[in-house]
PDB file of C-alpha atoms and ligand atoms in Angstrom:
ATOM      1  CA  UNK A   1     -94.523   2.625 -20.688  1.00 89.00           C
ATOM      2  CA  UNK A   2     -97.765   1.470 -20.080  1.00 86.00           C
ATOM      3  CA  UNK A   3     -97.615  -2.130 -18.055  1.00 85.00           C
ATOM      4  CA  UNK A   4    -101.755  -2.620 -18.390  1.00 87.00           C
ATOM      5  CA  UNK A   5    -101.461  -3.209 -22.042  1.00 93.00           C
ATOM      6  CA  UNK A   6     -97.638  -4.725 -22.864  1.00 96.00           C
ATOM      7  CA  UNK A   7     -94.403  -5.861 -21.529  1.00 96.00           C
ATOM      8  CA  UNK A   8     -91.287  -3.500 -20.653  1.00 97.00           C
ATOM      9  CA  UNK A   9     -88.299  -5.106 -22.381  1.00 98.00           C
ATOM     10  CA  UNK A  10     -84.677  -3.562 -21.187  1.00 98.00           C
ATOM     11  CA  UNK A  11     -82.394  -5.110 -23.855  1.00 98.00           C
ATOM     12  CA  UNK A  12     -78.685  -4.688 -24.150  1.00 98.00           C
ATOM     13  CA  UNK A  13     -76.802  -4.950 -27.332  1.00 98.00           C
ATOM     14  CA  UNK A  14     -73.148  -5.934 -26.891  1.00 98.00           C
ATOM     15  CA  UNK A  15     -72.389  -5.528 -30.355  1.00 98.00           C
ATOM     16  CA  UNK A  16     -68.736  -6.842 -31.137  1.00 98.00           C
ATOM     17  CA  UNK A  17     -67.870  -7.050 -27.506  1.00 98.00           C
ATOM     18  CA  UNK A  18     -67.197  -8.770 -24.478  1.00 97.00           C
ATOM     19  CA  UNK A  19     -65.270 -12.546 -24.253  1.00 97.00           C
ATOM     20  CA  UNK A  20     -66.501 -15.735 -23.329  1.00 95.00           C
ATOM     21  CA  UNK A  21     -64.158 -15.681 -20.260  1.00 95.00           C
ATOM     22  CA  UNK A  22     -65.580 -12.455 -19.129  1.00 96.00           C
ATOM     23  CA  UNK A  23     -69.270 -13.383 -19.272  1.00 95.00           C
ATOM     24  CA  UNK A  24     -69.281 -15.242 -15.522  1.00 93.00           C
ATOM     25  CA  UNK A  25     -67.662 -12.321 -14.026  1.00 95.00           C
ATOM     26  CA  UNK A  26     -70.265  -9.531 -15.846  1.00 96.00           C
ATOM     27  CA  UNK A  27     -73.267 -11.667 -14.969  1.00 95.00           C
ATOM     28  CA  UNK A  28     -72.429 -12.422 -11.137  1.00 94.00           C
ATOM     29  CA  UNK A  29     -72.088  -8.494 -11.188  1.00 96.00           C
ATOM     30  CA  UNK A  30     -74.714  -8.231 -13.026  1.00 96.00           C
ATOM     31  CA  UNK A  31     -76.886 -10.545 -10.906  1.00 94.00           C
ATOM     32  CA  UNK A  32     -75.908  -8.312  -7.242  1.00 94.00           C
ATOM     33  CA  UNK A  33     -77.332  -5.218  -8.882  1.00 95.00           C
ATOM     34  CA  UNK A  34     -80.358  -6.527 -10.591  1.00 94.00           C
ATOM     35  CA  UNK A  35     -83.507  -6.411  -8.135  1.00 91.00           C
ATOM     36  CA  UNK A  36     -84.775  -9.696  -7.842  1.00 87.00           C
ATOM     37  CA  UNK A  37     -88.529  -8.707  -8.766  1.00 88.00           C
ATOM     38  CA  UNK A  38     -88.353  -6.208 -11.895  1.00 89.00           C
ATOM     39  CA  UNK A  39     -91.123  -4.299 -13.864  1.00 87.00           C
ATOM     40  CA  UNK A  40     -89.747  -5.384 -16.961  1.00 95.00           C
ATOM     41  CA  UNK A  41     -88.116  -8.236 -18.948  1.00 96.00           C
ATOM     42  CA  UNK A  42     -84.814  -8.125 -18.991  1.00 97.00           C
ATOM     43  CA  UNK A  43     -82.845  -9.522 -22.286  1.00 97.00           C
ATOM     44  CA  UNK A  44     -79.059  -9.336 -23.398  1.00 98.00           C
ATOM     45  CA  UNK A  45     -78.518  -9.731 -27.219  1.00 98.00           C
ATOM     46  CA  UNK A  46     -74.823 -11.090 -27.662  1.00 98.00           C
ATOM     47  CA  UNK A  47     -72.115 -12.423 -30.454  1.00 98.00           C
ATOM     48  CA  UNK A  48     -73.978 -16.139 -31.555  1.00 98.00           C
ATOM     49  CA  UNK A  49     -71.066 -17.414 -29.828  1.00 97.00           C
ATOM     50  CA  UNK A  50     -71.476 -16.194 -26.774  1.00 97.00           C
ATOM     51  CA  UNK A  51     -75.260 -16.820 -26.101  1.00 97.00           C
ATOM     52  CA  UNK A  52     -74.989 -20.730 -25.035  1.00 95.00           C
ATOM     53  CA  UNK A  53     -72.754 -19.444 -22.099  1.00 93.00           C
ATOM     54  CA  UNK A  54     -74.757 -16.071 -21.352  1.00 93.00           C
ATOM     55  CA  UNK A  55     -78.058 -18.552 -21.391  1.00 87.00           C
ATOM     56  CA  UNK A  56     -76.520 -20.681 -18.914  1.00 85.00           C
ATOM     57  CA  UNK A  57     -75.311 -17.735 -16.478  1.00 84.00           C
ATOM     58  CA  UNK A  58     -78.558 -16.036 -17.238  1.00 79.00           C
ATOM     59  CA  UNK A  59     -80.985 -18.848 -16.077  1.00 80.00           C
ATOM     60  CA  UNK A  60     -80.958 -18.092 -12.103  1.00 82.00           C
ATOM     61  CA  UNK A  61     -81.046 -14.452 -12.346  1.00 86.00           C
ATOM     62  CA  UNK A  62     -84.105 -14.581 -15.282  1.00 92.00           C
ATOM     63  CA  UNK A  63     -81.683 -12.954 -18.247  1.00 95.00           C
ATOM     64  CA  UNK A  64     -82.581 -13.736 -21.485  1.00 96.00           C
ATOM     65  CA  UNK A  65     -80.314 -14.139 -24.372  1.00 96.00           C
ATOM     66  CA  UNK A  66     -81.226 -12.778 -27.381  1.00 98.00           C
ATOM     67  CA  UNK A  67     -78.653 -12.551 -30.861  1.00 98.00           C
ATOM     68  CA  UNK A  68     -77.669  -9.596 -32.670  1.00 98.00           C
ATOM     69  CA  UNK A  69     -78.851 -10.846 -36.460  1.00 98.00           C
ATOM     70  CA  UNK A  70     -80.160 -13.934 -38.258  1.00 98.00           C
ATOM     71  CA  UNK A  71     -79.460 -15.262 -42.105  1.00 98.00           C
ATOM     72  CA  UNK A  72     -83.062 -15.270 -43.492  1.00 98.00           C
ATOM     73  CA  UNK A  73     -82.265 -18.381 -44.931  1.00 98.00           C
ATOM     74  CA  UNK A  74     -83.352 -21.983 -43.256  1.00 97.00           C
ATOM     75  CA  UNK A  75     -80.102 -24.182 -43.817  1.00 97.00           C
ATOM     76  CA  UNK A  76     -77.745 -24.993 -46.126  1.00 98.00           C
ATOM     77  CA  UNK A  77     -74.927 -23.528 -48.431  1.00 98.00           C
ATOM     78  CA  UNK A  78     -74.388 -19.880 -46.566  1.00 98.00           C
ATOM     79  CA  UNK A  79     -71.096 -19.604 -45.352  1.00 98.00           C
ATOM     80  CA  UNK A  80     -70.547 -18.004 -42.223  1.00 97.00           C
ATOM     81  CA  UNK A  81     -74.585 -17.386 -41.734  1.00 98.00           C
ATOM     82  CA  UNK A  82     -76.009 -18.197 -38.326  1.00 98.00           C
ATOM     83  CA  UNK A  83     -79.588 -19.679 -38.933  1.00 98.00           C
ATOM     84  CA  UNK A  84     -83.053 -18.568 -36.494  1.00 98.00           C
ATOM     85  CA  UNK A  85     -83.158 -22.506 -35.865  1.00 98.00           C
ATOM     86  CA  UNK A  86     -79.408 -22.258 -34.562  1.00 98.00           C
ATOM     87  CA  UNK A  87     -79.859 -19.716 -32.125  1.00 98.00           C
ATOM     88  CA  UNK A  88     -83.260 -21.128 -31.397  1.00 98.00           C
ATOM     89  CA  UNK A  89     -80.919 -24.659 -30.532  1.00 97.00           C
ATOM     90  CA  UNK A  90     -78.503 -22.307 -28.525  1.00 96.00           C
ATOM     91  CA  UNK A  91     -81.231 -20.889 -26.317  1.00 95.00           C
ATOM     92  CA  UNK A  92     -82.048 -17.578 -27.469  1.00 97.00           C
ATOM     93  CA  UNK A  93     -85.314 -15.545 -27.094  1.00 97.00           C
ATOM     94  CA  UNK A  94     -84.797 -12.683 -29.019  1.00 98.00           C
ATOM     95  CA  UNK A  95     -82.687 -11.592 -32.215  1.00 98.00           C
ATOM     96  CA  UNK A  96     -82.096  -8.226 -32.820  1.00 98.00           C
ATOM     97  CA  UNK A  97     -82.705  -7.637 -36.843  1.00 98.00           C
ATOM     98  CA  UNK A  98     -82.377  -4.322 -38.893  1.00 98.00           C
ATOM     99  CA  UNK A  99     -79.793  -2.575 -37.210  1.00 98.00           C
ATOM    100  CA  UNK A 100     -78.398   0.549 -38.518  1.00 97.00           C
ATOM    101  CA  UNK A 101     -74.787  -1.271 -38.220  1.00 97.00           C
ATOM    102  CA  UNK A 102     -76.332  -3.659 -40.297  1.00 98.00           C
ATOM    103  CA  UNK A 103     -78.100  -2.091 -42.807  1.00 97.00           C
ATOM    104  CA  UNK A 104     -74.579   1.018 -43.183  1.00 96.00           C
ATOM    105  CA  UNK A 105     -71.925  -1.711 -43.070  1.00 97.00           C
ATOM    106  CA  UNK A 106     -73.582  -4.833 -44.936  1.00 97.00           C
ATOM    107  CA  UNK A 107     -76.008  -2.907 -46.867  1.00 96.00           C
ATOM    108  CA  UNK A 108     -79.396  -4.674 -45.107  1.00 97.00           C
ATOM    109  CA  UNK A 109     -82.593  -3.587 -46.592  1.00 98.00           C
ATOM    110  CA  UNK A 110     -86.018  -2.989 -45.515  1.00 98.00           C
ATOM    111  CA  UNK A 111     -86.625  -6.400 -47.765  1.00 98.00           C
ATOM    112  CA  UNK A 112     -83.895  -8.475 -46.100  1.00 98.00           C
ATOM    113  CA  UNK A 113     -85.341  -7.248 -42.713  1.00 98.00           C
ATOM    114  CA  UNK A 114     -88.785  -8.572 -43.449  1.00 98.00           C
ATOM    115  CA  UNK A 115     -87.206 -11.967 -44.307  1.00 98.00           C
ATOM    116  CA  UNK A 116     -84.929 -11.938 -41.478  1.00 98.00           C
ATOM    117  CA  UNK A 117     -87.772 -11.104 -39.190  1.00 98.00           C
ATOM    118  CA  UNK A 118     -90.074 -13.931 -40.608  1.00 98.00           C
ATOM    119  CA  UNK A 119     -87.284 -16.451 -40.122  1.00 98.00           C
ATOM    120  CA  UNK A 120     -87.190 -15.881 -36.410  1.00 98.00           C
ATOM    121  CA  UNK A 121     -90.808 -15.738 -36.242  1.00 98.00           C
ATOM    122  CA  UNK A 122     -91.101 -19.395 -37.645  1.00 98.00           C
ATOM    123  CA  UNK A 123     -88.424 -20.838 -34.997  1.00 98.00           C
ATOM    124  CA  UNK A 124     -90.384 -18.826 -32.085  1.00 98.00           C
ATOM    125  CA  UNK A 125     -87.690 -16.158 -31.592  1.00 98.00           C
ATOM    126  CA  UNK A 126     -89.124 -12.768 -30.900  1.00 98.00           C
ATOM    127  CA  UNK A 127     -87.194 -10.197 -33.483  1.00 98.00           C
ATOM    128  CA  UNK A 128     -86.188  -6.552 -32.063  1.00 98.00           C
ATOM    129  CA  UNK A 129     -87.055  -4.960 -35.273  1.00 98.00           C
ATOM    130  CA  UNK A 130     -84.604  -1.606 -35.491  1.00 98.00           C
ATOM    131  CA  UNK A 131     -85.587   1.593 -37.271  1.00 98.00           C
ATOM    132  CA  UNK A 132     -84.642   5.183 -37.223  1.00 98.00           C
ATOM    133  CA  UNK A 133     -83.557   8.104 -39.694  1.00 97.00           C
ATOM    134  CA  UNK A 134     -80.278   9.763 -40.079  1.00 96.00           C
ATOM    135  CA  UNK A 135     -79.397  13.062 -38.991  1.00 95.00           C
ATOM    136  CA  UNK A 136     -79.678  14.657 -42.612  1.00 94.00           C
ATOM    137  CA  UNK A 137     -83.238  12.660 -42.306  1.00 96.00           C
ATOM    138  CA  UNK A 138     -84.046  14.417 -39.518  1.00 95.00           C
ATOM    139  CA  UNK A 139     -82.764  18.032 -40.279  1.00 94.00           C
ATOM    140  CA  UNK A 140     -85.117  17.659 -43.481  1.00 96.00           C
ATOM    141  CA  UNK A 141     -87.533  16.854 -41.699  1.00 96.00           C
ATOM    142  CA  UNK A 142     -88.211  13.046 -43.140  1.00 97.00           C
ATOM    143  CA  UNK A 143     -87.978  11.465 -39.613  1.00 97.00           C
ATOM    144  CA  UNK A 144     -91.844  10.144 -39.103  1.00 98.00           C
ATOM    145  CA  UNK A 145     -92.080   9.215 -43.149  1.00 98.00           C
ATOM    146  CA  UNK A 146     -89.028   7.110 -43.346  1.00 98.00           C
ATOM    147  CA  UNK A 147     -89.983   5.454 -39.928  1.00 98.00           C
ATOM    148  CA  UNK A 148     -92.905   4.557 -40.988  1.00 98.00           C
ATOM    149  CA  UNK A 149     -91.941   3.452 -44.481  1.00 98.00           C
ATOM    150  CA  UNK A 150     -89.411   1.499 -42.992  1.00 98.00           C
ATOM    151  CA  UNK A 151     -92.075  -0.029 -39.941  1.00 98.00           C
ATOM    152  CA  UNK A 152     -94.281  -0.659 -42.752  1.00 98.00           C
ATOM    153  CA  UNK A 153     -91.699  -2.875 -44.756  1.00 98.00           C
ATOM    154  CA  UNK A 154     -90.281  -4.788 -41.982  1.00 98.00           C
ATOM    155  CA  UNK A 155     -93.631  -5.865 -41.056  1.00 98.00           C
ATOM    156  CA  UNK A 156     -94.922  -6.922 -44.123  1.00 98.00           C
ATOM    157  CA  UNK A 157     -96.830  -9.943 -44.551  1.00 98.00           C
ATOM    158  CA  UNK A 158     -96.583 -10.352 -40.589  1.00 98.00           C
ATOM    159  CA  UNK A 159    -100.127 -11.415 -39.366  1.00 97.00           C
ATOM    160  CA  UNK A 160    -101.456 -10.086 -36.030  1.00 97.00           C
ATOM    161  CA  UNK A 161    -100.988 -12.979 -34.402  1.00 97.00           C
ATOM    162  CA  UNK A 162     -96.936 -13.013 -35.081  1.00 98.00           C
ATOM    163  CA  UNK A 163     -97.219  -9.300 -34.473  1.00 98.00           C
ATOM    164  CA  UNK A 164     -97.944 -10.187 -30.729  1.00 97.00           C
ATOM    165  CA  UNK A 165     -94.060 -11.630 -30.955  1.00 97.00           C
ATOM    166  CA  UNK A 166     -92.761  -8.636 -32.348  1.00 98.00           C
ATOM    167  CA  UNK A 167     -90.870  -5.815 -30.625  1.00 98.00           C
ATOM    168  CA  UNK A 168     -90.261  -2.677 -32.245  1.00 98.00           C
ATOM    169  CA  UNK A 169     -86.973  -0.520 -31.488  1.00 98.00           C
ATOM    170  CA  UNK A 170     -86.545   3.412 -32.198  1.00 98.00           C
ATOM    171  CA  UNK A 171     -82.883   3.991 -32.322  1.00 98.00           C
ATOM    172  CA  UNK A 172     -82.188   7.486 -34.488  1.00 97.00           C
ATOM    173  CA  UNK A 173     -78.940   6.910 -36.150  1.00 96.00           C
ATOM    174  CA  UNK A 174     -77.114   9.965 -34.852  1.00 93.00           C
ATOM    175  CA  UNK A 175     -77.804   8.941 -31.158  1.00 91.00           C
ATOM    176  CA  UNK A 176     -76.035   5.570 -31.658  1.00 89.00           C
ATOM    177  CA  UNK A 177     -72.750   5.565 -29.597  1.00 83.00           C
ATOM    178  CA  UNK A 178     -72.719   9.631 -29.720  1.00 86.00           C
ATOM    179  CA  UNK A 179     -73.800  10.259 -25.898  1.00 80.00           C
ATOM    180  CA  UNK A 180     -76.423  12.493 -28.235  1.00 83.00           C
ATOM    181  CA  UNK A 181     -79.782  11.075 -26.678  1.00 86.00           C
ATOM    182  CA  UNK A 182     -82.928  12.119 -28.403  1.00 88.00           C
ATOM    183  CA  UNK A 183     -85.021  13.902 -25.957  1.00 95.00           C
ATOM    184  CA  UNK A 184     -88.060  12.590 -24.312  1.00 96.00           C
ATOM    185  CA  UNK A 185     -90.008  14.690 -26.774  1.00 96.00           C
ATOM    186  CA  UNK A 186     -88.269  13.370 -29.598  1.00 97.00           C
ATOM    187  CA  UNK A 187     -88.192   9.598 -28.662  1.00 97.00           C
ATOM    188  CA  UNK A 188     -92.128  10.092 -27.567  1.00 98.00           C
ATOM    189  CA  UNK A 189     -92.965  11.457 -30.750  1.00 98.00           C
ATOM    190  CA  UNK A 190     -91.516   9.093 -33.241  1.00 98.00           C
ATOM    191  CA  UNK A 191     -92.680   5.878 -30.836  1.00 98.00           C
ATOM    192  CA  UNK A 192     -96.508   7.511 -30.600  1.00 98.00           C
ATOM    193  CA  UNK A 193     -96.097   7.520 -34.878  1.00 98.00           C
ATOM    194  CA  UNK A 194     -94.759   3.993 -34.964  1.00 98.00           C
ATOM    195  CA  UNK A 195     -97.643   2.869 -33.006  1.00 98.00           C
ATOM    196  CA  UNK A 196     -99.736   4.565 -34.717  1.00 98.00           C
ATOM    197  CA  UNK A 197     -98.851   3.073 -38.353  1.00 98.00           C
ATOM    198  CA  UNK A 198     -99.563  -0.318 -36.427  1.00 98.00           C
ATOM    199  CA  UNK A 199    -102.959   0.840 -35.507  1.00 98.00           C
ATOM    200  CA  UNK A 200    -103.857   1.622 -39.275  1.00 98.00           C
ATOM    201  CA  UNK A 201    -102.392  -1.763 -40.417  1.00 98.00           C
ATOM    202  CA  UNK A 202    -103.900  -4.083 -37.963  1.00 98.00           C
ATOM    203  CA  UNK A 203    -105.889  -2.024 -35.502  1.00 98.00           C
ATOM    204  CA  UNK A 204    -106.320  -0.845 -32.057  1.00 97.00           C
ATOM    205  CA  UNK A 205    -105.710  -3.832 -29.861  1.00 96.00           C
ATOM    206  CA  UNK A 206    -102.741  -4.951 -31.712  1.00 97.00           C
ATOM    207  CA  UNK A 207    -101.267  -1.886 -31.715  1.00 97.00           C
ATOM    208  CA  UNK A 208    -101.588  -1.257 -27.947  1.00 97.00           C
ATOM    209  CA  UNK A 209     -99.616  -4.677 -26.982  1.00 97.00           C
ATOM    210  CA  UNK A 210     -96.993  -4.092 -28.971  1.00 98.00           C
ATOM    211  CA  UNK A 211     -93.772  -3.123 -26.942  1.00 98.00           C
ATOM    212  CA  UNK A 212     -91.450  -0.588 -28.849  1.00 98.00           C
ATOM    213  CA  UNK A 213     -88.160   0.413 -27.597  1.00 98.00           C
ATOM    214  CA  UNK A 214     -86.006   3.629 -27.659  1.00 98.00           C
ATOM    215  CA  UNK A 215     -82.378   2.953 -27.845  1.00 97.00           C
ATOM    216  CA  UNK A 216     -79.503   5.581 -28.583  1.00 96.00           C
ATOM    217  CA  UNK A 217     -77.026   6.287 -25.787  1.00 94.00           C
ATOM    218  CA  UNK A 218     -79.767   5.296 -23.193  1.00 96.00           C
ATOM    219  CA  UNK A 219     -77.849   5.228 -19.764  1.00 96.00           C
ATOM    220  CA  UNK A 220     -78.206   5.039 -16.142  1.00 96.00           C
ATOM    221  CA  UNK A 221     -78.858   9.251 -16.309  1.00 96.00           C
ATOM    222  CA  UNK A 222     -81.184   9.483 -18.911  1.00 96.00           C
ATOM    223  CA  UNK A 223     -83.341   6.096 -18.656  1.00 97.00           C
ATOM    224  CA  UNK A 224     -85.652   7.349 -16.284  1.00 96.00           C
ATOM    225  CA  UNK A 225     -87.141  10.095 -18.165  1.00 97.00           C
ATOM    226  CA  UNK A 226     -87.259   8.022 -21.435  1.00 97.00           C
ATOM    227  CA  UNK A 227     -88.935   5.401 -19.755  1.00 97.00           C
ATOM    228  CA  UNK A 228     -91.438   7.635 -18.517  1.00 96.00           C
ATOM    229  CA  UNK A 229     -93.096   8.678 -21.586  1.00 97.00           C
ATOM    230  CA  UNK A 230     -96.424   6.740 -22.359  1.00 97.00           C
ATOM    231  CA  UNK A 231     -95.328   5.065 -25.951  1.00 98.00           C
ATOM    232  CA  UNK A 232     -91.277   3.953 -24.927  1.00 98.00           C
ATOM    233  CA  UNK A 233     -91.757   0.450 -23.454  1.00 98.00           C
ATOM    234  CA  UNK A 234     -88.230  -0.262 -22.139  1.00 98.00           C
ATOM    235  CA  UNK A 235     -84.774   0.333 -24.002  1.00 98.00           C
ATOM    236  CA  UNK A 236     -82.346  -0.765 -26.675  1.00 98.00           C
ATOM    237  CA  UNK A 237     -78.904  -0.224 -24.600  1.00 98.00           C
ATOM    238  CA  UNK A 238     -75.527  -0.350 -26.123  1.00 97.00           C
ATOM    239  CA  UNK A 239     -72.426   0.632 -24.360  1.00 97.00           C
ATOM    240  CA  UNK A 240     -74.270   0.928 -20.941  1.00 97.00           C
ATOM    241  CA  UNK A 241     -75.327  -2.872 -21.442  1.00 98.00           C
ATOM    242  CA  UNK A 242     -71.400  -3.527 -21.304  1.00 98.00           C
ATOM    243  CA  UNK A 243     -71.186  -1.404 -17.910  1.00 98.00           C
ATOM    244  CA  UNK A 244     -73.523  -4.413 -15.183  1.00 97.00           C
ATOM    245  CA  UNK A 245     -74.625  -1.505 -12.611  1.00 97.00           C
ATOM    246  CA  UNK A 246     -75.237   1.087 -15.531  1.00 98.00           C
ATOM    247  CA  UNK A 247     -77.163  -1.664 -16.715  1.00 98.00           C
ATOM    248  CA  UNK A 248     -79.110  -2.769 -13.865  1.00 97.00           C
ATOM    249  CA  UNK A 249     -79.594   1.383 -13.122  1.00 97.00           C
ATOM    250  CA  UNK A 250     -81.672   1.498 -16.307  1.00 97.00           C
ATOM    251  CA  UNK A 251     -83.499  -1.762 -15.040  1.00 97.00           C
ATOM    252  CA  UNK A 252     -84.620  -0.268 -11.591  1.00 96.00           C
ATOM    253  CA  UNK A 253     -85.601   2.986 -13.705  1.00 95.00           C
ATOM    254  CA  UNK A 254     -88.412   0.795 -15.261  1.00 95.00           C
ATOM    255  CA  UNK A 255     -90.240   0.572 -12.089  1.00 90.00           C
ATOM    256  CA  UNK A 256     -92.012   4.045 -11.904  1.00 86.00           C
ATOM    257  CA  UNK A 257     -95.097   3.299  -9.768  1.00 75.00           C
TER     258      UNK A 257
HETATM  259  P1  13P B 301     -75.521   3.261 -27.184  1.00 69.64           P
HETATM  260  O1  13P B 301     -76.089   3.109 -26.306  1.00 69.64           O
HETATM  261  O2  13P B 301     -74.311   2.799 -27.312  1.00 69.64           O
HETATM  262  O3  13P B 301     -76.082   4.601 -28.322  1.00 69.64           O
HETATM  263  O4  13P B 301     -76.052   2.183 -28.672  1.00 69.64           O
HETATM  264  C1  13P B 301     -77.452   1.876 -29.093  1.00 69.64           C
HETATM  265  C2  13P B 301     -77.486   0.927 -29.651  1.00 69.64           C
HETATM  266  O5  13P B 301     -77.197   0.731 -31.437  1.00 69.64           O
HETATM  267  C3  13P B 301     -78.535  -0.494 -29.501  1.00 69.64           C
HETATM  268  O6  13P B 301     -78.655  -1.196 -30.565  1.00 69.64           O
END
């Protein structure tokens, strides 16, 4: 982390978990455990149907609500899709785009991820742009090349002013939901590489100001070490974000000085 230049963000990704009836007890427990004074912003990205309830419950404990996906279209005949305007309307401040599960199960490519990021920016929502390599790519030593390509494609046509509202999440696919976390060295190396890619496109200042999160089996035990890395500005947390106590421990791990 480097709080002098950029925001630290701890964001949960609930994926397709939780019911509306579970939000109240979850938020009560979270509120009890979260520190009142925090070194980071706290976000919970949830299924769109849960955002209004989460937004209401999160208000008095300063937890922002976010979406997990968005349509790249503005409005119209796109059955089942949810637009950025609709997310903004129910109070979403952030939204994940390009999660590897969307890329893998829904065939999303870099162009679509770019279009979704732009759709969110147009409605004032911060995109959390996910990138990350497969195990095969890592073993073939293609990690940085692949991740650099994803970052460039996702940011194509996004100007420096818009970049200020973008968050990048480095999530190695092999670390997601597997309990296999990237080592702090591995995660730092790629996050540093991502910042270098952004520096090349936008220059030193904008690159210094972008928050880059790590995601992939981040938990209450390993968060502190990962967050101590200079280019890791927070976490995108799946499993552990479903447990209020563990999630709070990760939030507390951002308070390192
Ligand atoms: P886990 O923390 O469960 O590995 O999930 C990470 C993730 O996919 C967050 O977007």
